[in-house]
Coordinates of C-alpha atoms in Angstrom, one line a residue:
M1 CA -16.1 -20.4 6.5
Y2 CA -15.0 -22.9 3.8
S3 CA -15.9 -22.1 0.2
I4 CA -16.7 -24.8 -2.3
C5 CA -17.5 -24.5 -6.0
T6 CA -18.9 -26.9 -8.5
A7 CA -17.6 -27.0 -12.1
G8 CA -18.0 -29.2 -15.2
H9 CA -19.9 -29.6 -18.5
V10 CA -23.5 -28.8 -18.9
N11 CA -26.0 -31.4 -17.7
H12 CA -23.4 -33.5 -15.9
G13 CA -25.3 -33.2 -12.6
K14 CA -23.7 -30.3 -10.7
T15 CA -27.0 -28.8 -9.5
S16 CA -28.5 -32.2 -8.6
L17 CA -25.4 -33.0 -6.6
V18 CA -25.6 -29.7 -4.7
K19 CA -29.3 -30.4 -3.9
E20 CA -28.3 -33.8 -2.6
L21 CA -25.7 -32.3 -0.3
T22 CA -27.7 -29.3 0.9
G23 CA -31.4 -29.8 0.1
V24 CA -31.3 -26.6 -1.9
N25 CA -32.1 -26.3 -5.6
T26 CA -29.7 -23.5 -6.7
D27 CA -31.6 -22.9 -10.0
R28 CA -33.7 -20.1 -8.7
L29 CA -34.6 -18.3 -12.0
K30 CA -37.7 -19.2 -13.9
E31 CA -35.7 -19.7 -17.1
E32 CA -33.3 -22.0 -15.3
K33 CA -36.1 -24.2 -14.1
K34 CA -37.9 -24.1 -17.4
R35 CA -34.8 -25.1 -19.4
G36 CA -33.2 -27.4 -16.7
L37 CA -30.1 -25.4 -17.2
S38 CA -28.0 -23.3 -14.8
I39 CA -27.5 -19.7 -16.1
E40 CA -26.5 -17.7 -13.0
I41 CA -24.3 -18.9 -10.2
G42 CA -26.3 -20.4 -7.3
F43 CA -25.6 -20.7 -3.6
A44 CA -26.3 -23.1 -0.8
K45 CA -25.2 -23.7 2.8
Y46 CA -23.6 -27.0 3.4
P47 CA -23.1 -28.5 6.9
L48 CA -19.6 -29.8 7.4
S49 CA -20.4 -31.0 10.9
K50 CA -22.9 -30.1 13.6
N51 CA -21.9 -26.4 14.1
L52 CA -19.7 -26.0 11.0
Y53 CA -20.8 -24.9 7.6
A54 CA -19.4 -24.3 4.1
S55 CA -20.6 -22.2 1.2
I56 CA -21.3 -24.0 -2.0
I57 CA -21.3 -22.0 -5.2
D58 CA -23.0 -23.8 -8.1
T59 CA -21.6 -22.5 -11.4
P60 CA -23.2 -22.9 -14.9
G61 CA -21.7 -25.5 -17.2
H62 CA -22.9 -24.2 -20.6
E63 CA -20.3 -22.6 -22.8
S64 CA -22.4 -19.4 -23.1
F65 CA -22.1 -18.8 -19.4
V66 CA -18.4 -19.3 -18.8
R67 CA -18.2 -15.8 -17.5
N68 CA -20.5 -16.7 -14.6
M69 CA -18.5 -19.9 -14.0
I70 CA -15.3 -17.7 -13.6
S71 CA -17.2 -15.3 -11.3
G72 CA -18.2 -18.2 -9.0
A73 CA -14.8 -19.9 -8.9
H74 CA -12.5 -16.9 -8.4
A75 CA -12.3 -17.1 -4.6
V76 CA -12.9 -20.7 -3.4
D77 CA -11.0 -23.2 -1.3
L78 CA -12.2 -26.4 -3.1
V79 CA -13.7 -27.3 -6.4
I80 CA -16.0 -30.3 -7.1
L81 CA -15.4 -31.0 -10.8
V82 CA -18.3 -33.1 -12.1
V83 CA -18.0 -35.5 -15.0
A84 CA -21.0 -37.7 -16.1
A85 CA -20.1 -41.3 -16.5
N86 CA -22.2 -41.7 -19.6
E87 CA -20.6 -38.7 -21.4
G88 CA -17.0 -38.6 -20.1
I89 CA -14.7 -35.7 -20.7
K90 CA -16.4 -32.9 -22.7
P91 CA -15.3 -29.5 -23.9
Q92 CA -16.5 -27.6 -20.8
T93 CA -14.8 -30.2 -18.6
I94 CA -11.5 -29.3 -20.2
E95 CA -12.2 -25.5 -20.2
H96 CA -13.3 -25.5 -16.6
L97 CA -10.3 -27.4 -15.5
N98 CA -8.0 -25.0 -17.3
I99 CA -9.8 -22.1 -15.6
L100 CA -9.3 -23.7 -12.2
R101 CA -5.6 -24.2 -12.9
L102 CA -5.1 -20.7 -14.2
L103 CA -6.9 -19.4 -11.0
S104 CA -4.3 -21.4 -9.0
I105 CA -7.0 -23.6 -7.4
N106 CA -5.3 -26.9 -6.6
E107 CA -7.7 -28.6 -4.3
I108 CA -10.1 -30.6 -6.5
I109 CA -12.5 -33.5 -6.0
L110 CA -13.5 -35.0 -9.3
V111 CA -16.8 -36.7 -9.0
I112 CA -18.0 -39.2 -11.7
T113 CA -21.7 -38.8 -11.6
K114 CA -24.6 -40.9 -13.1
T115 CA -22.7 -44.1 -12.5
D116 CA -26.0 -45.9 -12.6
L117 CA -26.2 -45.3 -16.4
V118 CA -23.0 -47.3 -17.3
D119 CA -21.3 -50.5 -16.4
K120 CA -18.2 -50.9 -14.2
K121 CA -15.9 -51.4 -17.2
T122 CA -16.9 -48.0 -18.6
I123 CA -16.4 -46.3 -15.2
D124 CA -12.9 -47.9 -14.7
K125 CA -11.9 -46.7 -18.2
L126 CA -13.1 -43.2 -17.5
R127 CA -11.5 -43.1 -14.1
N128 CA -8.1 -44.0 -15.6
E129 CA -8.6 -41.4 -18.3
L130 CA -9.5 -38.7 -15.7
D131 CA -6.5 -39.7 -13.5
G132 CA -4.1 -39.0 -16.3
F133 CA -6.0 -35.9 -17.3
L134 CA -5.8 -34.4 -13.7
S135 CA -2.3 -35.5 -12.8
K136 CA -0.8 -33.3 -15.5
N137 CA -2.4 -30.1 -14.2
I138 CA -3.5 -30.4 -10.5
K139 CA -1.4 -31.0 -7.4
N140 CA -4.1 -32.3 -5.0
F141 CA -7.1 -34.2 -6.3
N142 CA -9.4 -37.1 -5.5
I143 CA -11.6 -39.1 -7.9
L144 CA -14.7 -40.8 -6.6
E145 CA -17.8 -42.3 -8.1
L146 CA -21.4 -41.3 -7.3
S147 CA -25.0 -42.0 -8.2
I148 CA -27.7 -39.7 -6.9
K149 CA -30.3 -42.1 -8.2
N150 CA -28.9 -45.1 -6.3
K151 CA -27.7 -43.0 -3.3
T152 CA -24.1 -44.3 -3.6
G153 CA -20.9 -42.3 -3.0
I154 CA -22.6 -39.4 -1.2
E155 CA -21.2 -40.2 2.2
N156 CA -17.7 -40.8 0.7
L157 CA -17.9 -37.3 -0.9
K158 CA -18.9 -35.7 2.4
K159 CA -16.0 -37.5 4.2
I160 CA -13.4 -36.2 1.6
I161 CA -14.8 -32.7 1.8
L162 CA -14.3 -32.6 5.6
E163 CA -10.8 -34.0 5.2
K164 CA -10.0 -31.3 2.7
Y165 CA -11.4 -28.7 5.1
N166 CA -9.3 -29.9 8.0
L167 CA -6.1 -29.5 5.9
T168 CA -7.0 -26.0 4.8
K169 CA -4.7 -23.1 5.8
K170 CA -6.4 -19.7 5.4
D171 CA -4.4 -16.7 4.2
F172 CA -5.3 -13.6 6.3
S173 CA -2.7 -11.3 4.7
K174 CA -5.3 -9.7 2.4
P175 CA -8.1 -7.3 3.3
A176 CA -11.7 -8.1 3.7
R177 CA -13.5 -7.7 0.3
L178 CA -16.1 -9.2 -2.0
S179 CA -16.8 -8.9 -5.7
I180 CA -20.5 -8.0 -6.0
D181 CA -22.5 -10.7 -7.9
R182 CA -26.0 -9.5 -7.0
V183 CA -27.6 -6.1 -6.3
F184 CA -31.2 -5.8 -5.3
S185 CA -33.6 -4.0 -3.0
I186 CA -36.0 -5.4 -0.4
E187 CA -38.9 -3.4 0.8
G188 CA -38.4 -2.3 4.4
K189 CA -34.6 -3.0 4.2
G190 CA -33.3 -1.1 1.2
T191 CA -30.2 -1.9 -0.9
I192 CA -28.7 -5.4 -0.6
I193 CA -25.4 -6.5 -2.2
T194 CA -24.1 -10.1 -2.1
G195 CA -20.8 -11.8 -2.9
T196 CA -18.3 -14.3 -1.5
L197 CA -16.2 -12.7 1.2
I198 CA -12.5 -13.3 1.0
G199 CA -9.4 -12.0 2.9
S200 CA -10.6 -11.2 6.4
K201 CA -13.8 -11.0 8.4
I202 CA -16.2 -8.1 8.5
T203 CA -18.6 -6.7 11.1
K204 CA -21.3 -4.1 11.1
D205 CA -18.6 -1.6 12.3
S206 CA -16.1 -2.4 9.5
C207 CA -14.9 0.6 7.5
L208 CA -15.6 -0.5 3.9
E209 CA -15.6 1.4 0.6
I210 CA -17.2 0.6 -2.7
T211 CA -15.8 1.1 -6.2
P212 CA -15.8 2.9 -8.6
D213 CA -16.2 6.0 -6.5
F214 CA -14.5 4.6 -3.4
K215 CA -17.4 5.9 -1.3
E216 CA -17.6 4.7 2.3
I217 CA -20.7 2.5 2.9
K218 CA -22.8 2.5 6.0
I219 CA -23.7 -1.0 7.0
K220 CA -27.2 -1.5 8.2
G221 CA -27.0 -5.2 8.7
L222 CA -25.2 -8.4 7.7
E223 CA -26.6 -11.8 6.7
S224 CA -25.2 -15.1 5.5
F225 CA -27.6 -17.6 4.0
N226 CA -30.6 -15.6 5.3
T227 CA -29.2 -15.6 8.9
K228 CA -28.5 -12.3 10.6
M229 CA -24.8 -12.1 11.6
E230 CA -22.7 -9.9 13.9
E231 CA -19.6 -10.8 11.8
I232 CA -19.0 -12.8 8.6
N233 CA -15.8 -14.8 8.1
P234 CA -13.9 -15.2 4.8
G235 CA -15.2 -17.9 2.5
S236 CA -18.8 -17.2 3.5
R237 CA -21.6 -15.9 1.3
A238 CA -22.1 -12.3 2.5
S239 CA -25.2 -10.2 2.2
I240 CA -24.7 -6.6 3.1
N241 CA -27.6 -4.2 3.8
I242 CA -26.3 -0.8 2.7
Q243 CA -27.9 2.3 4.4
N244 CA -26.5 5.2 2.3
M245 CA -26.8 4.0 -1.3
D246 CA -29.5 3.0 -3.8
I247 CA -29.3 0.1 -6.2
S248 CA -28.9 2.6 -9.1
D249 CA -25.5 3.6 -7.5
I250 CA -24.1 0.1 -7.5
K251 CA -23.2 -2.3 -10.3
K252 CA -22.6 -6.0 -10.4
G253 CA -18.9 -6.7 -10.8
E254 CA -17.7 -3.8 -8.5
I255 CA -15.8 -4.4 -5.3
V256 CA -16.5 -3.7 -1.6
S257 CA -13.3 -3.7 0.4
E258 CA -11.5 -2.3 3.4
K259 CA -10.2 1.2 2.7
G260 CA -7.0 1.8 0.8
F261 CA -6.4 -1.5 -1.0
I262 CA -8.4 -1.4 -4.3
V263 CA -6.9 0.0 -7.5
R264 CA -8.9 1.2 -10.4
S265 CA -7.2 1.3 -13.8
K266 CA -7.3 0.6 -17.5
L267 CA -3.7 -0.4 -17.6
I268 CA -2.3 -3.4 -15.7
Y269 CA 0.7 -5.7 -15.8
I270 CA 0.2 -9.4 -15.3
N271 CA 2.1 -12.6 -14.8
L272 CA 0.7 -14.7 -17.6
K273 CA 0.2 -18.4 -17.9
K274 CA -0.8 -19.5 -21.4
I275 CA -2.6 -22.7 -22.5
N276 CA -2.8 -21.5 -26.1
E277 CA -0.9 -18.9 -28.1
I278 CA -2.0 -15.3 -27.6
K279 CA -0.9 -13.1 -30.4
N280 CA 0.8 -9.8 -29.5
N281 CA -1.5 -6.8 -29.6
S282 CA -4.5 -9.1 -30.1
E283 CA -8.0 -8.4 -28.7
I284 CA -8.9 -10.3 -25.5
S285 CA -11.6 -10.6 -23.0
F286 CA -10.2 -10.1 -19.5
H287 CA -12.1 -11.6 -16.5
T288 CA -11.2 -11.0 -12.9
G289 CA -13.6 -11.6 -10.0
T290 CA -17.1 -10.7 -11.3
Q291 CA -15.8 -8.2 -13.8
K292 CA -15.1 -8.4 -17.5
S293 CA -13.5 -5.9 -19.9
I294 CA -12.4 -6.1 -23.5
G295 CA -8.8 -5.1 -24.1
S296 CA -5.5 -5.8 -25.9
I297 CA -2.3 -7.5 -24.8
K298 CA 1.3 -6.6 -25.2
H299 CA 3.9 -9.2 -24.3
I300 CA 7.1 -8.1 -22.6
K301 CA 10.2 -9.6 -24.4
N302 CA 11.8 -12.5 -22.6
S303 CA 9.3 -12.4 -19.7
S304 CA 6.2 -14.0 -18.5
V305 CA 4.9 -10.5 -17.8
A306 CA 2.5 -8.9 -20.2
K307 CA 0.8 -5.5 -20.3
I308 CA -3.0 -5.3 -20.7
Y309 CA -4.8 -2.2 -22.1
L310 CA -8.5 -2.3 -21.3
R311 CA -11.3 -0.3 -22.8
N312 CA -12.9 0.3 -19.4
K313 CA -11.4 0.8 -16.0
I314 CA -11.7 -2.2 -13.7
S315 CA -11.4 -2.5 -9.9
F316 CA -8.9 -5.0 -8.5
L317 CA -6.4 -5.9 -5.8
V318 CA -2.8 -6.5 -6.8
G319 CA -2.5 -10.2 -6.6
D320 CA -5.9 -10.9 -8.0
K321 CA -6.2 -13.9 -10.4
F322 CA -7.7 -13.5 -13.8
I323 CA -8.7 -15.4 -17.0
I324 CA -8.1 -14.3 -20.6
R325 CA -10.5 -15.5 -23.3
N326 CA -10.7 -14.9 -27.0
N327 CA -12.4 -16.5 -30.0
N328 CA -10.7 -19.7 -29.1
G329 CA -12.2 -19.8 -25.6
T330 CA -10.0 -19.7 -22.5
V331 CA -6.4 -19.1 -23.6
G332 CA -4.6 -17.9 -20.5
G333 CA -4.7 -16.5 -16.9
G334 CA -2.5 -15.7 -14.0
E335 CA -2.1 -12.9 -11.5
I336 CA -2.1 -9.1 -11.6
I337 CA 1.3 -7.8 -10.4
F338 CA 1.5 -4.1 -11.1
H339 CA -0.8 -1.2 -12.0
E340 CA 0.0 1.8 -14.1
E341 CA 1.5 4.0 -11.5
V342 CA 4.6 1.9 -11.0
I343 CA 6.5 0.1 -13.7
D344 CA 9.9 0.2 -15.4
E345 CA 9.6 -2.3 -18.3
N346 CA 13.4 -2.5 -18.6
K347 CA 13.4 -4.4 -15.4
L348 CA 10.9 -7.0 -16.5
T349 CA 13.2 -9.1 -18.6
N350 CA 13.5 -12.6 -17.0
F351 CA 11.4 -11.2 -14.1
Q352 CA 10.2 -13.7 -11.5
P353 CA 7.0 -12.4 -9.9
N354 CA 6.9 -12.7 -6.1
D355 CA 6.3 -10.3 -3.3
F356 CA 10.1 -9.6 -2.9
N357 CA 10.8 -8.9 -6.5
I358 CA 7.6 -6.9 -7.0
F359 CA 8.3 -4.8 -4.0
S360 CA 11.9 -4.2 -5.1
I361 CA 10.8 -2.8 -8.5
I362 CA 8.3 -0.5 -6.8
L363 CA 10.8 0.9 -4.3
D364 CA 13.4 1.3 -7.0
Q365 CA 11.1 3.8 -8.6
M366 CA 9.3 5.3 -5.6
N367 CA 12.3 5.3 -3.2
V368 CA 10.1 5.7 -0.1
L369 CA 6.6 4.5 0.5
S370 CA 4.3 5.0 3.4
I371 CA 2.8 1.7 4.7
N372 CA -0.6 2.9 3.6
Q373 CA 0.6 3.4 0.0
T374 CA 2.2 0.0 0.0
K375 CA -1.1 -1.7 0.7
K376 CA -2.2 -0.8 -2.9
Y377 CA 1.1 -1.9 -4.4
L378 CA 1.1 -5.4 -2.9
G379 CA -2.5 -5.9 -2.0
K380 CA -1.6 -7.0 1.5
N381 CA -2.6 -5.7 5.0
I382 CA -0.3 -3.6 7.2
K383 CA 0.6 -6.5 9.6
Y384 CA 1.7 -8.7 6.7
L385 CA 3.8 -5.8 5.2
Q386 CA 5.5 -4.9 8.4
N387 CA 6.4 -8.6 9.1
F388 CA 7.5 -9.1 5.5
V389 CA 9.9 -6.1 5.6
K390 CA 11.3 -7.1 9.0
K391 CA 12.2 -10.5 7.5
H392 CA 14.3 -9.0 4.7
K393 CA 17.4 -7.0 5.5
E394 CA 17.1 -5.5 2.0
F395 CA 14.2 -3.3 3.2
Y396 CA 14.0 -0.9 6.1
L397 CA 11.0 0.3 8.2
F398 CA 11.3 3.8 9.8
N399 CA 9.2 6.6 11.4
G400 CA 7.4 4.2 13.8
N401 CA 7.0 1.5 11.1
S402 CA 5.1 4.0 9.0
Y403 CA 7.5 4.2 6.0
I404 CA 9.5 1.7 4.0
T405 CA 12.6 2.1 1.9
K406 CA 15.4 0.0 0.6
T407 CA 18.4 -0.4 2.9
E408 CA 20.7 0.2 0.0
Y409 CA 18.9 3.4 -1.0
L410 CA 19.2 4.6 2.7
K411 CA 22.9 4.0 2.6
I412 CA 23.4 5.8 -0.7
E413 CA 21.3 8.8 0.4
A414 CA 23.0 9.0 3.8
K415 CA 26.4 9.0 2.0
K416 CA 25.1 11.8 -0.3
L417 CA 23.9 13.8 2.7
Y418 CA 27.4 13.4 4.4
E419 CA 29.0 14.6 1.2
D420 CA 26.7 17.6 1.1
V421 CA 27.7 18.5 4.6
K422 CA 31.4 18.3 3.7
I423 CA 30.8 20.4 0.6
Y424 CA 28.8 23.0 2.6
H425 CA 31.6 23.3 5.2
K426 CA 34.1 23.9 2.4
K427 CA 32.0 26.5 0.7
F428 CA 30.9 28.2 3.9
P429 CA 33.7 27.6 6.5
L430 CA 32.4 30.2 8.9
R431 CA 28.9 28.8 9.2
N432 CA 27.9 26.3 11.8
G433 CA 26.6 23.9 9.1
I434 CA 23.5 23.1 7.1
P435 CA 20.3 24.4 8.9
I436 CA 18.0 21.4 9.4
S437 CA 15.2 23.6 8.3
K438 CA 16.8 24.1 4.9
L439 CA 16.8 20.4 4.0
N440 CA 13.9 19.3 1.7
E441 CA 10.9 17.7 3.3
R442 CA 11.5 14.1 2.2
V443 CA 10.1 11.8 4.7
E444 CA 13.4 9.9 5.0
K445 CA 15.3 13.1 6.1
N446 CA 15.2 12.2 9.8
I447 CA 16.3 8.6 9.3
L448 CA 19.3 9.8 7.1
I449 CA 20.3 12.2 9.9
E450 CA 19.8 9.6 12.6
T451 CA 21.9 7.1 10.7
L452 CA 24.8 9.5 10.2
V453 CA 24.7 10.7 13.9
K454 CA 24.5 7.1 15.1
N455 CA 27.7 6.2 13.1
N456 CA 29.5 9.4 14.3
F457 CA 29.7 11.0 10.9
I458 CA 27.8 14.1 11.8
S459 CA 26.3 15.9 14.9
I460 CA 23.4 18.3 15.4
K461 CA 24.1 21.5 17.2
D462 CA 21.7 24.4 17.7
G463 CA 19.6 23.3 14.7
F464 CA 22.6 22.8 12.3
I465 CA 24.0 19.7 10.7
Q466 CA 27.8 19.6 10.9
K467 CA 30.6 17.1 10.6
Q468 CA 31.5 15.4 13.9
S469 CA 33.7 17.8 16.0
F470 CA 33.4 20.6 13.4
T471 CA 34.3 24.2 14.4
P472 CA 33.9 27.2 12.1
Q473 CA 37.3 28.3 11.1
P474 CA 38.2 31.7 9.4
S475 CA 41.0 31.7 6.8
A476 CA 44.1 33.7 7.4
N477 CA 42.8 36.5 5.2
D478 CA 39.5 36.5 7.1
L479 CA 41.4 36.7 10.4
Q480 CA 43.2 39.8 9.2
L481 CA 39.9 41.5 8.2
I482 CA 38.3 40.5 11.5
N483 CA 41.1 41.9 13.6
R484 CA 41.1 45.2 11.7
Y485 CA 37.3 45.4 12.2
I486 CA 37.4 44.7 15.9
L487 CA 40.0 47.4 16.4
Y488 CA 37.9 49.7 14.2
I489 CA 34.6 49.4 16.2
E490 CA 36.5 49.6 19.5
S491 CA 38.2 52.8 18.5
N492 CA 35.4 55.0 19.8
N493 CA 34.4 53.0 22.9
F494 CA 30.5 53.2 23.4
M495 CA 29.8 55.0 20.1
P496 CA 31.5 52.7 17.5
P497 CA 31.4 53.8 13.8
T498 CA 28.6 52.3 11.7
D499 CA 29.8 53.2 8.2
N500 CA 31.9 50.1 7.6
K501 CA 31.1 46.4 7.9
L502 CA 32.6 43.2 6.7
S503 CA 30.9 40.7 4.4
S504 CA 27.6 39.2 5.6
E505 CA 29.3 35.8 5.9
I506 CA 32.0 37.1 8.3
M507 CA 29.5 39.3 10.2
T508 CA 27.2 36.3 10.8
Y509 CA 30.2 34.3 12.0
L510 CA 31.2 37.0 14.5
I511 CA 27.6 37.4 15.7
N512 CA 27.0 33.6 16.0
N513 CA 30.2 33.1 18.0
N514 CA 29.6 36.2 20.2
F515 CA 32.7 38.1 19.0
I516 CA 30.4 41.1 18.4
I517 CA 27.0 42.0 19.6
K518 CA 24.4 43.3 17.2
C519 CA 22.2 46.1 18.4
S520 CA 19.5 48.2 16.6
N521 CA 20.4 51.2 14.4
N522 CA 23.2 49.2 12.7
V523 CA 25.3 49.4 15.9
F524 CA 27.8 46.6 16.6
Y525 CA 29.9 46.3 19.9
T526 CA 32.6 43.9 20.6
Q527 CA 31.8 41.5 23.5
K528 CA 34.2 43.3 25.8
V529 CA 32.8 46.8 25.1
Y530 CA 29.2 45.6 25.3
E531 CA 29.7 44.0 28.8
K532 CA 31.3 47.2 29.9
L533 CA 28.4 49.4 28.6
K534 CA 25.8 47.0 30.1
K535 CA 27.4 47.4 33.5
E536 CA 27.3 51.2 33.2
V537 CA 23.6 51.2 32.3
L538 CA 22.8 48.9 35.2
I539 CA 24.6 51.3 37.6
I540 CA 22.5 54.2 36.3
Q541 CA 19.4 52.2 36.7
S542 CA 20.3 51.2 40.3
K543 CA 21.1 54.8 41.1
F544 CA 17.9 56.4 39.7
K545 CA 15.6 53.4 40.2
K546 CA 14.6 53.6 36.5
I547 CA 16.2 53.8 33.1
N548 CA 15.5 55.7 29.8
I549 CA 17.3 57.4 26.9
D550 CA 17.6 60.7 28.8
L551 CA 19.4 59.1 31.8
I552 CA 21.9 57.3 29.6
R553 CA 22.6 60.3 27.5
D554 CA 23.0 62.6 30.4
N555 CA 25.3 60.2 32.4
L556 CA 27.3 58.6 29.6
G557 CA 27.3 61.4 27.0
L558 CA 26.0 59.1 24.2
S559 CA 24.0 60.4 21.3
R560 CA 20.3 59.3 21.0
K561 CA 21.2 56.7 18.3
Y562 CA 23.5 54.8 20.7
C563 CA 21.2 55.2 23.7
L564 CA 18.4 53.6 21.8
A565 CA 20.6 50.8 20.4
I566 CA 21.8 49.7 23.9
L567 CA 18.4 50.0 25.5
D568 CA 16.8 48.0 22.7
K569 CA 19.3 45.2 23.2
L570 CA 19.0 45.1 27.0
E571 CA 15.2 45.0 26.7
E572 CA 15.5 42.2 24.2
E573 CA 17.6 40.3 26.7
K574 CA 15.0 41.2 29.4
I575 CA 17.7 42.8 31.5
V576 CA 16.0 46.2 31.8
S577 CA 12.6 47.8 31.2
R578 CA 12.8 51.4 30.2
T579 CA 10.5 54.2 31.5
K580 CA 9.2 57.2 29.7
N581 CA 10.4 59.8 32.2

């Protein structure tokens, strides 16, 4: 659904215009009707064509209710900026236009109302003034004249609204969410929250959570403009009937969103656009969505980036627009680009905020991010993130598109791993390599190994990482020790001495390469002697149709220690199965 917002100075005819377009008086409060003044934002359903509707959000024009105007304008496709012909440009006309510009809203229809109160010369003069006023600040705008009293200009306005709608391109890269602008209870239904849905559509089966506790909500029903809905599209007014929460659990200003996107913090980094000077470390009023918090601002040297310290935590999505106000009114605005978990301020000098640069800074510090973590750092859905990474060779997706890293980081880490393998071989020349199980559990471990194997730097053999074509190689001194040891344990045939062994490093090498066979009781045989002994034991088993310690001792003349050692080994290899008698 298309979302339209009204803006402009108090009593310039916004609410009357909405009523003319929709038949709805959006001033619903007693005080509003009594004073003839909009205080809260109001809502109406506007028919674009026979089966096509838009949401109109009518915002207050009085200076005292600018916060409500910001709440209404934060997530719209089009703004109707109203200027009364008999009063012209007034303070809130200027402030509202500045707010729209700072919120990056560039589709504006400026409507000169109450044209029945002035002559054509006055209207033409005002029109020229407004054209110059808008052309400095807004990309796409139309100016038209209208009189509700005389019923002129209404059809032209409807035509331009439809033209604007037909040119709209929706951005579906962000999650479904809404900033809560009303919380109430209806007897028989329970808790109701309302807001303008942005991002993506929701259904009764959508998995949504609500801040500040990030509790999952159970949706009992959905409505839009008092009509029950199976699904609600972005841009629509959304009314969500919540089954598992009371109104005391929910506050206006909080956010309902798809899981895993919303950040809650007191410290944020922003890309700041200023319309007036904002002193460093000065107190500010920070507005985003339907939330407001007092805080202070610190400018980053030689950068459009600033750091905001807030008194209270706010909930937001990275990429959200904001407005800054102080005693001078609206002084700045822009976009939230980082939250407190990730930032190296040294990299913010001359920083140009965009998805690529923001993501680069995050990965420089985090090295590897899961796709679910990345949602919070960029405020975008998984489909967008995966496509974004695939378009940029500087980034790399791995583990079934579940993790992201920098391609350069991957190269550096792969080189480090290869160097580690070479160092390991040098330090332990008799070992097969680094056991894979010994590597730390970094998620990029597998992709580093895969990269090196693919480029023929390393190979994997029996669970060990080794240089390509590596073979354990004893030194000349080691060979002398090995030869002496082999002769030593072969000196007594089936009962080798057990009182002398080589270093654990050499023994492991000999065992791993089957030069010696390790049995129980600290008994080691050479491969040749072991095969010979095994053959003798199998002959005994064949002859007596069984095998045990006594049979081996009686037939081979071995002590119990060696009988037990060979039987244990042969049973381990499932070659024999001993009997008791």
